[in-house]
mmCIF file of C-alpha atoms in Angstrom:
data_model
loop_
_atom_site.group_PDB
_atom_site.id
_atom_site.type_symbol
_atom_site.label_atom_id
_atom_site.label_comp_id
_atom_site.label_asym_id
_atom_site.label_seq_id
_atom_site.Cartn_x
_atom_site.Cartn_y
_atom_site.Cartn_z
ATOM 1 C CA MET N 1 58.247 160.309 70.714
ATOM 2 C CA ASP N 2 61.472 161.763 69.255
ATOM 3 C CA GLN N 3 62.999 162.205 72.708
ATOM 4 C CA GLN N 4 62.073 158.688 73.720
ATOM 5 C CA GLY N 5 63.481 157.339 70.483
ATOM 6 C CA GLY N 6 66.636 159.398 70.906
ATOM 7 C CA ALA N 7 67.098 158.223 74.475
ATOM 8 C CA PHE N 8 66.673 154.644 73.399
ATOM 9 C CA TYR N 9 69.138 155.194 70.574
ATOM 10 C CA ASP N 10 71.756 156.595 72.955
ATOM 11 C CA VAL N 11 71.579 153.523 75.197
ATOM 12 C CA ILE N 12 72.090 151.168 72.272
ATOM 13 C CA GLU N 13 75.073 153.144 70.979
ATOM 14 C CA SER N 14 76.805 153.452 74.331
ATOM 15 C CA ARG N 15 76.482 149.814 75.406
ATOM 16 C CA PRO N 16 78.860 148.258 72.814
ATOM 17 C CA LYS N 17 81.581 150.745 73.790
ATOM 18 C CA TYR N 18 81.294 149.713 77.434
ATOM 19 C CA LEU N 19 81.302 146.014 76.520
ATOM 20 C CA LYS N 20 84.344 146.393 74.320
ATOM 21 C CA CYS N 21 86.290 148.038 77.113
ATOM 22 C CA ASP N 22 85.080 145.387 79.547
ATOM 23 C CA VAL N 23 86.156 142.557 77.220
ATOM 24 C CA GLU N 24 89.598 144.072 76.745
ATOM 25 C CA MET N 25 90.008 144.416 80.505
ATOM 26 C CA GLU N 26 88.903 140.812 80.991
ATOM 27 C CA LYS N 27 91.448 139.628 78.419
ATOM 28 C CA THR N 28 94.188 141.553 80.209
ATOM 29 C CA VAL N 29 93.226 140.062 83.566
ATOM 30 C CA LYS N 30 93.165 136.556 82.116
ATOM 31 C CA THR N 31 96.549 137.056 80.424
ATOM 32 C CA ASN N 32 98.124 138.334 83.615
ATOM 33 C CA LYS N 33 96.527 135.518 85.613
ATOM 34 C CA ARG N 34 97.775 132.938 83.123
ATOM 35 C CA ALA N 35 101.288 134.342 83.250
ATOM 36 C CA SER N 36 101.155 134.411 87.039
ATOM 37 C CA ASN N 37 99.871 130.831 87.198
ATOM 38 C CA ASN N 38 102.579 129.643 84.810
ATOM 39 C CA GLY N 39 105.159 130.980 87.233
ATOM 40 C CA LEU N 40 103.457 129.159 90.100
ATOM 41 C CA TYR N 41 103.325 125.948 88.085
ATOM 42 C CA GLU N 42 107.088 126.151 87.651
ATOM 43 C CA LEU N 43 107.520 126.524 91.412
ATOM 44 C CA LEU N 44 105.427 123.401 91.904
ATOM 45 C CA GLU N 45 107.522 121.271 89.539
ATOM 46 C CA CYS N 46 109.861 118.821 91.233
ATOM 47 C CA PRO N 47 113.471 119.574 90.136
ATOM 48 C CA VAL N 48 114.238 115.848 89.936
ATOM 49 C CA CYS N 49 111.273 114.188 88.168
ATOM 50 C CA ALA N 50 109.908 117.435 86.593
ATOM 51 C CA THR N 51 106.307 116.529 87.502
ATOM 52 C CA LEU N 52 103.900 118.564 89.622
ATOM 53 C CA MET N 53 104.369 118.004 93.342
ATOM 54 C CA TYR N 54 101.578 116.971 95.703
ATOM 55 C CA PRO N 55 101.566 116.993 99.524
ATOM 56 C CA PRO N 56 103.684 116.466 101.398
ATOM 57 C CA LEU N 57 106.019 119.002 99.774
ATOM 58 C CA HIS N 58 109.503 118.972 101.284
ATOM 59 C CA GLN N 59 112.150 121.674 101.344
ATOM 60 C CA CYS N 60 115.768 121.858 102.393
ATOM 61 C CA PRO N 61 117.018 124.472 104.916
ATOM 62 C CA ASN N 62 117.881 126.714 101.948
ATOM 63 C CA GLY N 63 114.295 126.604 100.622
ATOM 64 C CA HIS N 64 114.682 124.239 97.657
ATOM 65 C CA THR N 65 111.574 122.052 97.268
ATOM 66 C CA LEU N 66 111.267 118.377 96.401
ATOM 67 C CA CYS N 67 108.422 115.867 96.037
ATOM 68 C CA SER N 68 108.101 113.099 98.619
ATOM 69 C CA SER N 69 108.973 110.235 96.233
ATOM 70 C CA CYS N 70 112.133 111.944 94.982
ATOM 71 C CA LYS N 71 113.235 112.803 98.527
ATOM 72 C CA THR N 72 113.896 109.105 99.089
ATOM 73 C CA ARG N 73 115.518 108.666 95.683
ATOM 74 C CA VAL N 74 118.109 111.398 96.292
ATOM 75 C CA GLN N 75 118.935 109.834 99.683
ATOM 76 C CA ARG N 76 117.624 112.874 101.568
ATOM 77 C CA CYS N 77 120.241 115.150 100.006
ATOM 78 C CA CYS N 78 119.032 118.331 98.253
ATOM 79 C CA PRO N 79 119.746 117.975 94.505
ATOM 80 C CA ILE N 80 120.240 121.748 94.187
ATOM 81 C CA CYS N 81 122.585 122.707 97.021
ATOM 82 C CA ARG N 82 123.585 119.204 98.231
ATOM 83 C CA ILE N 83 122.669 119.995 101.845
ATOM 84 C CA GLU N 84 120.858 117.529 104.130
ATOM 85 C CA MET N 85 117.112 117.740 103.398
ATOM 86 C CA GLY N 86 115.885 117.172 106.948
ATOM 87 C CA SER N 87 112.118 116.959 107.600
ATOM 88 C CA ILE N 88 110.879 120.430 106.706
ATOM 89 C CA ARG N 89 107.432 120.743 105.088
ATOM 90 C CA CYS N 90 106.839 123.591 102.643
ATOM 91 C CA LEU N 91 103.400 124.468 104.008
ATOM 92 C CA ALA N 92 103.264 127.859 102.274
ATOM 93 C CA LEU N 93 103.634 126.337 98.787
ATOM 94 C CA GLU N 94 101.086 123.642 99.639
ATOM 95 C CA LYS N 95 98.640 126.403 100.552
ATOM 96 C CA VAL N 96 99.314 128.270 97.307
ATOM 97 C CA ALA N 97 98.634 125.100 95.323
ATOM 98 C CA GLU N 98 95.130 124.916 96.795
ATOM 99 C CA SER N 99 94.180 128.107 94.920
ATOM 100 C CA LEU N 100 95.268 126.854 91.487
ATOM 101 C CA GLU N 101 93.262 125.184 88.727
ATOM 102 C CA LEU N 102 94.843 123.017 86.046
ATOM 103 C CA PRO N 103 93.761 121.324 82.799
ATOM 104 C CA CYS N 104 93.727 117.540 82.602
ATOM 105 C CA ILE N 105 96.955 115.955 81.381
ATOM 106 C CA HIS N 106 94.889 114.188 78.694
ATOM 107 C CA ARG N 107 93.716 117.480 77.161
ATOM 108 C CA SER N 108 95.279 116.648 73.778
ATOM 109 C CA LEU N 109 93.204 113.441 73.731
ATOM 110 C CA GLY N 110 89.895 115.253 74.234
ATOM 111 C CA CYS N 111 89.467 116.136 77.932
ATOM 112 C CA HIS N 112 88.942 119.900 78.252
ATOM 113 C CA ASP N 113 87.891 120.046 81.913
ATOM 114 C CA ILE N 114 89.685 122.177 84.507
ATOM 115 C CA PHE N 115 90.315 120.881 88.024
ATOM 116 C CA PRO N 116 91.539 122.193 91.367
ATOM 117 C CA TYR N 117 95.213 121.430 91.829
ATOM 118 C CA TYR N 118 94.698 118.682 94.397
ATOM 119 C CA GLY N 119 91.759 117.126 92.487
ATOM 120 C CA LYS N 120 93.566 116.919 89.158
ATOM 121 C CA LEU N 121 95.591 113.806 89.963
ATOM 122 C CA LYS N 122 92.556 111.844 91.156
ATOM 123 C CA HIS N 123 90.628 112.754 87.999
ATOM 124 C CA GLU N 124 93.466 111.746 85.658
ATOM 125 C CA LYS N 125 93.599 108.217 87.116
ATOM 126 C CA ASN N 126 90.019 107.670 85.951
ATOM 127 C CA CYS N 127 89.728 110.099 83.031
ATOM 128 C CA ARG N 128 87.777 108.480 80.212
ATOM 129 C CA PHE N 129 90.151 110.080 77.702
ATOM 130 C CA ARG N 130 93.289 108.480 79.148
ATOM 131 C CA PRO N 131 95.079 106.051 76.793
ATOM 132 C CA TYR N 132 94.223 102.357 76.937
ATOM 133 C CA LYS N 133 96.832 99.729 77.747
ATOM 134 C CA CYS N 134 97.572 96.958 75.271
ATOM 135 C CA PRO N 135 95.182 94.060 76.136
ATOM 136 C CA TYR N 136 97.608 91.348 75.069
ATOM 137 C CA ALA N 137 98.278 89.000 77.995
ATOM 138 C CA GLY N 138 100.958 86.686 76.663
ATOM 139 C CA SER N 139 103.872 89.017 77.430
ATOM 140 C CA VAL N 140 104.577 92.279 79.166
ATOM 141 C CA CYS N 141 103.616 95.041 76.733
ATOM 142 C CA LEU N 142 103.865 98.706 77.723
ATOM 143 C CA VAL N 143 102.213 100.116 74.594
ATOM 144 C CA THR N 144 99.284 102.482 75.199
ATOM 145 C CA GLY N 145 97.044 104.401 72.822
ATOM 146 C CA LYS N 146 93.592 104.848 71.373
ATOM 147 C CA ILE N 147 91.553 101.803 70.365
ATOM 148 C CA PRO N 148 92.255 101.965 66.583
ATOM 149 C CA GLU N 149 95.975 102.253 67.331
ATOM 150 C CA LEU N 150 95.863 99.239 69.656
ATOM 151 C CA VAL N 151 93.963 97.134 67.105
ATOM 152 C CA THR N 152 96.708 97.804 64.553
ATOM 153 C CA HIS N 153 99.350 97.134 67.201
ATOM 154 C CA LEU N 154 97.783 93.771 68.141
ATOM 155 C CA LYS N 155 97.737 92.696 64.514
ATOM 156 C CA ASP N 156 101.228 93.879 63.573
ATOM 157 C CA ASN N 157 103.171 93.236 66.786
ATOM 158 C CA HIS N 158 101.371 90.329 68.463
ATOM 159 C CA ASN N 159 100.057 88.536 65.341
ATOM 160 C CA VAL N 160 96.531 88.535 66.758
ATOM 161 C CA ASP N 161 93.764 87.315 64.448
ATOM 162 C CA LEU N 162 91.097 89.889 63.588
ATOM 163 C CA HIS N 163 87.575 88.780 62.626
ATOM 164 C CA ASP N 164 84.341 90.511 61.681
ATOM 165 C CA GLY N 165 81.052 89.278 63.081
ATOM 166 C CA SER N 166 79.262 88.631 66.356
ATOM 167 C CA THR N 167 79.581 84.814 66.370
ATOM 168 C CA PHE N 168 82.677 82.641 66.538
ATOM 169 C CA ASN N 169 83.783 79.027 66.568
ATOM 170 C CA HIS N 170 87.394 78.589 67.666
ATOM 171 C CA ARG N 171 89.438 75.470 68.304
ATOM 172 C CA TYR N 172 92.282 75.496 70.816
ATOM 173 C CA VAL N 173 94.861 72.720 70.635
ATOM 174 C CA LYS N 174 97.818 72.090 72.945
ATOM 175 C CA SER N 175 100.035 69.036 72.609
ATOM 176 C CA ASN N 176 101.220 69.038 76.230
ATOM 177 C CA PRO N 177 98.409 70.372 78.418
ATOM 178 C CA HIS N 178 100.248 69.399 81.632
ATOM 179 C CA GLU N 179 102.661 72.327 81.242
ATOM 180 C CA VAL N 180 100.360 74.983 82.622
ATOM 181 C CA GLU N 181 103.207 77.371 83.405
ATOM 182 C CA ASN N 182 104.241 77.425 79.741
ATOM 183 C CA ALA N 183 100.723 77.583 78.341
ATOM 184 C CA THR N 184 100.192 79.776 75.309
ATOM 185 C CA TRP N 185 97.812 82.667 75.812
ATOM 186 C CA MET N 186 95.268 82.907 73.024
ATOM 187 C CA LEU N 187 93.742 86.221 71.975
ATOM 188 C CA THR N 188 91.359 86.923 69.112
ATOM 189 C CA VAL N 189 89.819 90.307 68.295
ATOM 190 C CA PHE N 190 86.282 90.589 66.908
ATOM 191 C CA ASN N 191 84.830 93.634 65.209
ATOM 192 C CA CYS N 192 81.050 93.906 65.544
ATOM 193 C CA TYR N 193 78.432 96.569 66.237
ATOM 194 C CA GLY N 194 81.088 99.172 65.481
ATOM 195 C CA TRP N 195 83.223 98.059 68.463
ATOM 196 C CA GLN N 196 86.069 95.619 69.118
ATOM 197 C CA PHE N 197 86.055 92.673 71.544
ATOM 198 C CA CYS N 198 88.940 90.507 72.795
ATOM 199 C CA LEU N 199 88.387 86.773 73.301
ATOM 200 C CA HIS N 200 90.864 85.300 75.816
ATOM 201 C CA PHE N 201 91.714 81.650 76.413
ATOM 202 C CA GLU N 202 94.506 80.612 78.753
ATOM 203 C CA ALA N 203 95.721 78.150 81.346
ATOM 204 C CA PHE N 204 96.429 79.132 84.944
ATOM 205 C CA ASN N 205 96.878 77.623 88.388
ATOM 206 C CA MET N 206 94.294 78.099 91.114
ATOM 207 C CA GLY N 207 96.279 77.131 94.167
ATOM 208 C CA MET N 208 97.923 73.897 93.082
ATOM 209 C CA ALA N 209 95.186 72.883 90.633
ATOM 210 C CA PRO N 210 95.453 73.652 86.881
ATOM 211 C CA PHE N 211 92.523 75.318 85.122
ATOM 212 C CA TYR N 212 91.561 76.854 81.791
ATOM 213 C CA ILE N 213 89.491 80.004 81.416
ATOM 214 C CA SER N 214 87.873 81.816 78.513
ATOM 215 C CA PHE N 215 86.339 85.291 78.724
ATOM 216 C CA LEU N 216 85.530 88.363 76.639
ATOM 217 C CA ARG N 217 86.852 91.906 77.075
ATOM 218 C CA PHE N 218 85.446 95.074 75.537
ATOM 219 C CA MET N 219 87.829 97.548 73.924
ATOM 220 C CA GLY N 220 86.303 100.673 75.455
ATOM 221 C CA GLU N 221 84.812 102.024 78.662
ATOM 222 C CA GLU N 222 82.842 99.996 81.199
ATOM 223 C CA THR N 223 79.689 102.066 80.590
ATOM 224 C CA GLU N 224 79.664 100.924 76.951
ATOM 225 C CA ALA N 225 80.667 97.341 77.811
ATOM 226 C CA LYS N 226 77.547 96.943 79.949
ATOM 227 C CA LYS N 227 75.393 97.431 76.852
ATOM 228 C CA PHE N 228 76.508 94.014 75.564
ATOM 229 C CA SER N 229 76.279 90.380 76.610
ATOM 230 C CA TYR N 230 78.010 87.245 75.373
ATOM 231 C CA SER N 231 77.812 83.492 75.661
ATOM 232 C CA LEU N 232 80.488 80.789 75.503
ATOM 233 C CA GLU N 233 80.056 77.069 74.989
ATOM 234 C CA ILE N 234 82.643 74.294 75.242
ATOM 235 C CA GLY N 235 81.654 70.680 74.693
ATOM 236 C CA GLY N 236 82.574 67.259 73.462
ATOM 237 C CA GLY N 237 81.640 63.615 73.904
ATOM 238 C CA GLY N 238 78.019 64.441 74.625
ATOM 239 C CA ARG N 239 78.984 66.913 77.349
ATOM 240 C CA LYS N 240 78.715 70.679 77.301
ATOM 241 C CA LEU N 241 79.605 73.673 79.478
ATOM 242 C CA THR N 242 78.048 77.087 78.884
ATOM 243 C CA TRP N 243 78.682 80.572 80.217
ATOM 244 C CA GLN N 244 76.817 83.838 79.799
ATOM 245 C CA GLY N 245 78.133 87.149 81.014
ATOM 246 C CA VAL N 246 78.873 90.804 80.336
ATOM 247 C CA PRO N 247 82.208 91.668 78.670
ATOM 248 C CA ARG N 248 84.647 93.489 80.902
ATOM 249 C CA SER N 249 86.352 96.693 79.795
ATOM 250 C CA ILE N 250 90.054 96.474 78.951
ATOM 251 C CA ARG N 251 90.469 99.082 81.698
ATOM 252 C CA ASP N 252 90.423 95.971 83.908
ATOM 253 C CA SER N 253 93.551 93.876 83.512
ATOM 254 C CA HIS N 254 93.216 90.363 82.193
ATOM 255 C CA ARG N 255 94.750 89.099 85.461
ATOM 256 C CA LYS N 256 92.060 90.823 87.523
ATOM 257 C CA ILE N 257 89.326 89.222 85.416
ATOM 258 C CA ARG N 258 91.005 85.810 85.424
ATOM 259 C CA ASP N 259 91.651 85.772 89.164
ATOM 260 C CA GLY N 260 88.052 86.880 89.718
ATOM 261 C CA LEU N 261 86.940 83.841 87.666
ATOM 262 C CA ASP N 262 84.671 86.073 85.551
ATOM 263 C CA GLY N 263 84.418 83.707 82.611
ATOM 264 C CA LEU N 264 84.035 80.078 81.587
ATOM 265 C CA VAL N 265 86.335 78.184 83.975
ATOM 266 C CA ILE N 266 87.290 74.555 83.246
ATOM 267 C CA PRO N 267 89.421 72.229 85.427
ATOM 268 C CA ARG N 268 92.164 70.634 83.351
ATOM 269 C CA ASN N 269 90.859 67.103 83.891
ATOM 270 C CA LEU N 270 87.423 68.160 82.625
ATOM 271 C CA GLY N 271 89.039 69.914 79.679
ATOM 272 C CA LEU N 272 90.857 66.718 78.747
ATOM 273 C CA LEU N 273 87.627 64.738 79.126
ATOM 274 C CA LEU N 274 85.834 67.112 76.742
ATOM 275 C CA SER N 275 88.793 66.810 74.349
ATOM 276 C CA GLY N 276 88.345 63.031 74.037
ATOM 277 C CA GLY N 277 91.280 60.853 73.054
ATOM 278 C CA ASN N 278 93.836 59.550 75.576
ATOM 279 C CA GLY N 279 94.050 62.710 77.665
ATOM 280 C CA GLN N 280 97.491 63.630 76.315
ATOM 281 C CA GLU N 281 96.328 66.455 74.046
ATOM 282 C CA LEU N 282 93.984 69.344 74.674
ATOM 283 C CA LYS N 283 91.442 69.950 71.917
ATOM 284 C CA LEU N 284 88.708 72.355 72.921
ATOM 285 C CA ARG N 285 86.256 74.097 70.622
ATOM 286 C CA VAL N 286 84.851 77.384 71.938
ATOM 287 C CA ILE N 287 81.597 78.534 70.369
ATOM 288 C CA GLY N 288 80.363 82.003 71.234
ATOM 289 C CA ARG N 289 78.048 84.858 70.432
ATOM 290 C CA ILE N 290 78.003 88.584 71.214
ATOM 291 C CA TRP N 291 74.806 90.592 71.242
ATOM 292 C CA LYS N 292 73.679 94.067 72.136
ATOM 293 C CA GLU N 293 71.124 94.329 74.895
ATOM 294 C CA LYS N 294 67.904 96.136 74.051
ATOM 295 C CA GLN N 295 67.477 99.433 75.847
ATOM 296 C CA VAL N 296 64.344 99.722 77.961
ATOM 297 C CA ILE N 297 62.384 102.863 77.084
ATOM 298 C CA ARG N 298 60.747 104.320 80.173
ATOM 299 C CA ASN N 299 57.612 106.442 79.903
#
């Protein structure tokens, strides 16, 4: 029994020493690999735009590399040695890139996945952690950020009204509805169910005919947007138009949604009829509701 116990004791004592040595060796390998990869990353950086290059990679006769977009920008002249670039592909460096793995560019925003070099760019275009674009449609706005930052931005920079609640009753008035090109884009943000929604109302031309459209966008990903539904109602003079749909994510541009007619679409003449009066002023009241769809529990 003592020998068996002693033998068992020896195994337990020796194993941590082996593991410690193994861990140290693994750390050294990783450090060397990281340092080696960093050097390769530098080789793969375009000297003009300083971003990682993707095929086709070009090189001048002296071996200086350049990305395909910058090759046109520098008028086919090497930015390093000023020699004619020609049409030489750097196939060796393209092959080296295939063996590399890189973190997502949105790592600081929460994405901690690692991707093969040539798969990284495709992922980043659809990464759920990438910043959102400002949903305001009335002017060109290049601001991007997280949802709370955009809500503050909409309020402070675009004077957008913010409301709490899942129901709304808004009135849109325009004194000269015949000027579709100069129509004012309306945007209201609603906070409900712990999320934010953007209500759009605007005028646009479909071919030569003027129309109005109202639709709802979800400030988040499409997978979350599909958990909600909404309804819109516009009426007047005993007439009423209704629409029910699913809010679209702000990942989709307002133009894409508008041109796809994914909302309550009203011809201008009908809008003026619902407004009453002499047809010289647009007065439309939009009544709406947002609700969360019940999840079906499957046995």
